[in-house]
Structures are given as structure tokens and as C-alpha cells.
């Protein structure tokens, strides 16, 4: 079986890649980075995790990269798809749509959604509380990573 990680050059996709590698190492499966914008993952991370990784790209002439991803998932018999997500307002969801939302709704396999947390994400402000990946939210120390 294969785990597919969606790929773009965003912190959300980097978090999805790391989560897909961890899941693949746990289950003894391969990982496919499905690039939606032509980017490629760090193969050293896959080697360190002991996972066989490959890269697939959306069709250049295709209009719907998400449709290409879902077709690829069916073709390779994916056991799950890992996507990176970010916080969006309800109005933003309504007006702009979302590739992650389309994947979640249309996929025929389980979809794992991952948010980028920790120092690499630059910290997040939520209301009056800050978190820098200390594992507690809201962070009691009011930490600020930058």
C-alpha cells in the first residue's frame, strides 16, 4: 500500500510530508509526494525515516490538480492521503474554496489533515495566547517564538 502526501511549497505541505513519513514508517508503506505546483520534497527525510519515497506530478495541461491527485490515489491503491491545512474563516471557505476541502470531500480513502505547529511554523497567535509548539495551547507562558 501507499500513502500519498500532497505537495506545494507551504509550511502546511511540509507538515503533511513529515506526518506521511511517520505514518509510512509505522505501517511499513511507501510514500508518494504528489506535487501540485512542481515542488519536490527533501529525500533525506525519507531516507532517515527508512521509507521508500517517490514523486508524482499533476498533469501539466490538466485543469484540476486535485482531480489528478484523486485519480492517482485510486490508480496506485493508496491507503490514505495526508494533506496540510490551515485555519480559514468561514467566509474564506465559502468564497475561495480549498484544495484540501475538495480532497477531504471527494477522496475514497481516509484523509489525514495536519496543521503546521512548532518552532518551524513560526508560532501562532490565537486570541490573547501565543504558542511556539510547547505542546500546550493556550500556552500558559505566553511564549513568543520571534
Coordinates of C-alpha atoms in Angstrom, one line a residue:
X1 CA 0.0 0.0 0.0
X2 CA 1.0 3.6 -0.4
X3 CA 0.4 6.8 1.5
X4 CA 0.1 10.0 -0.6
X5 CA 1.2 13.4 0.6
X6 CA 0.0 16.5 -1.2
X7 CA 2.9 18.8 -2.1
X8 CA 3.3 22.6 -2.5
X9 CA 5.9 25.0 -1.2
X10 CA 4.0 25.8 2.0
X11 CA 4.5 25.0 5.7
X12 CA 1.3 23.1 5.6
X13 CA 2.7 20.7 3.0
X14 CA 5.9 20.3 4.8
X15 CA 4.0 19.3 7.9
X16 CA 1.9 16.8 5.8
X17 CA 5.2 15.4 4.4
X18 CA 6.6 14.8 7.8
X19 CA 3.3 13.2 9.0
X20 CA 3.1 11.0 5.9
X21 CA 6.7 9.8 6.5
X22 CA 5.9 9.0 10.2
X23 CA 2.7 7.1 9.2
X24 CA 4.5 5.2 6.4
X25 CA 7.3 4.2 8.8
X26 CA 4.8 3.0 11.3
X27 CA 2.8 1.0 8.8
X28 CA 5.7 -0.2 6.6
X29 CA 4.3 1.5 3.5
X30 CA 5.8 3.7 0.7
X31 CA 5.1 7.4 0.3
X32 CA 4.3 9.4 -2.8
X33 CA 4.7 13.1 -2.8
X34 CA 2.0 14.4 -5.2
X35 CA 3.3 17.8 -6.3
X36 CA 0.6 20.3 -7.1
X37 CA 2.9 23.1 -8.1
X38 CA 6.1 21.4 -9.3
X39 CA 8.0 21.3 -5.9
X40 CA 9.8 18.2 -4.6
X41 CA 10.3 17.1 -1.0
X42 CA 13.5 16.6 0.9
X43 CA 14.5 13.0 0.1
X44 CA 17.0 12.9 3.0
X45 CA 14.0 13.0 5.4
X46 CA 12.6 9.9 3.7
X47 CA 15.9 8.1 4.0
X48 CA 16.2 9.0 7.7
X49 CA 12.7 7.6 8.3
X50 CA 13.6 4.4 6.4
X51 CA 10.7 4.9 3.9
X52 CA 10.7 4.5 0.1
X53 CA 9.6 7.8 -1.4
X54 CA 8.7 8.8 -4.9
X55 CA 7.3 11.9 -6.6
X56 CA 4.3 12.3 -8.9
X57 CA 3.2 15.4 -10.6
X58 CA -0.2 16.8 -11.6
X59 CA -0.8 16.8 -15.4
X60 CA 0.7 20.0 -16.9
X61 CA -2.3 20.5 -19.2
X62 CA -4.9 19.4 -16.7
X63 CA -7.2 22.0 -15.2
X64 CA -7.8 20.2 -11.9
X65 CA -4.7 19.2 -9.9
X66 CA -6.9 17.8 -7.1
X67 CA -8.7 15.6 -9.6
X68 CA -5.3 14.3 -10.8
X69 CA -4.4 13.6 -7.2
X70 CA -7.5 11.6 -6.5
X71 CA -7.1 9.6 -9.8
X72 CA -3.5 8.9 -8.9
X73 CA -4.6 7.7 -5.4
X74 CA -7.1 5.2 -7.0
X75 CA -4.5 4.1 -9.6
X76 CA -1.8 3.2 -7.0
X77 CA -4.2 1.9 -4.4
X78 CA -3.4 4.4 -1.7
X79 CA -4.3 3.5 1.8
X80 CA -4.6 7.2 2.8
X81 CA -4.0 10.7 1.8
X82 CA -2.2 13.3 4.0
X83 CA -2.9 17.0 3.5
X84 CA -1.7 20.1 5.2
X85 CA -4.4 22.5 6.3
X86 CA -4.5 26.0 7.8
X87 CA -7.1 28.0 9.7
X88 CA -9.5 29.8 7.5
X89 CA -12.5 31.9 8.4
X90 CA -16.0 30.6 7.4
X91 CA -16.3 33.4 4.8
X92 CA -12.9 32.5 3.4
X93 CA -14.0 28.9 3.0
X94 CA -17.2 30.0 1.3
X95 CA -15.7 32.4 -1.2
X96 CA -12.4 30.9 -2.0
X97 CA -12.8 27.2 -1.8
X98 CA -9.9 25.0 -0.8
X99 CA -7.9 22.2 -2.4
X100 CA -7.7 20.4 1.0
X101 CA -11.5 20.7 1.4
X102 CA -12.1 19.2 -2.1
X103 CA -9.7 16.3 -1.3
X104 CA -11.5 15.7 2.1
X105 CA -14.9 15.7 0.5
X106 CA -14.1 13.7 -2.7
X107 CA -11.5 11.1 -1.6
X108 CA -12.5 7.5 -1.5
X109 CA -9.7 6.7 1.1
X110 CA -9.2 8.1 4.6
X111 CA -7.7 11.6 4.6
X112 CA -5.4 12.7 7.4
X113 CA -5.3 16.5 8.0
X114 CA -2.2 18.1 9.5
X115 CA -1.6 21.6 10.8
X116 CA 1.9 23.0 11.0
X117 CA 2.9 23.5 14.6
X118 CA 6.1 24.0 16.4
X119 CA 9.1 26.4 16.1
X120 CA 9.4 25.7 12.4
X121 CA 6.0 27.2 11.8
X122 CA 7.0 30.5 13.4
X123 CA 4.4 30.2 16.2
X124 CA 0.8 31.1 16.1
X125 CA -1.3 33.7 17.9
X126 CA -4.7 32.6 19.0
X127 CA -6.7 35.3 20.6
X128 CA -4.6 36.6 23.5
X129 CA -2.5 33.4 23.8
X130 CA 0.7 32.5 21.9
X131 CA 2.1 29.1 21.3
X132 CA 5.5 28.1 20.0
X133 CA 5.0 24.3 19.9
X134 CA 5.5 23.8 23.6
X135 CA 2.6 21.3 23.5
X136 CA 0.1 23.3 25.5
X137 CA -2.5 25.6 23.9
X138 CA -3.2 28.2 25.0
X139 CA 0.4 28.4 26.2
X140 CA 0.5 29.3 29.9
X141 CA 3.9 31.0 29.4
X142 CA 2.7 33.4 26.7
X143 CA 5.7 32.4 24.7
X144 CA 6.7 34.1 21.5
X145 CA 9.0 32.4 19.2
X146 CA 10.3 35.5 17.4

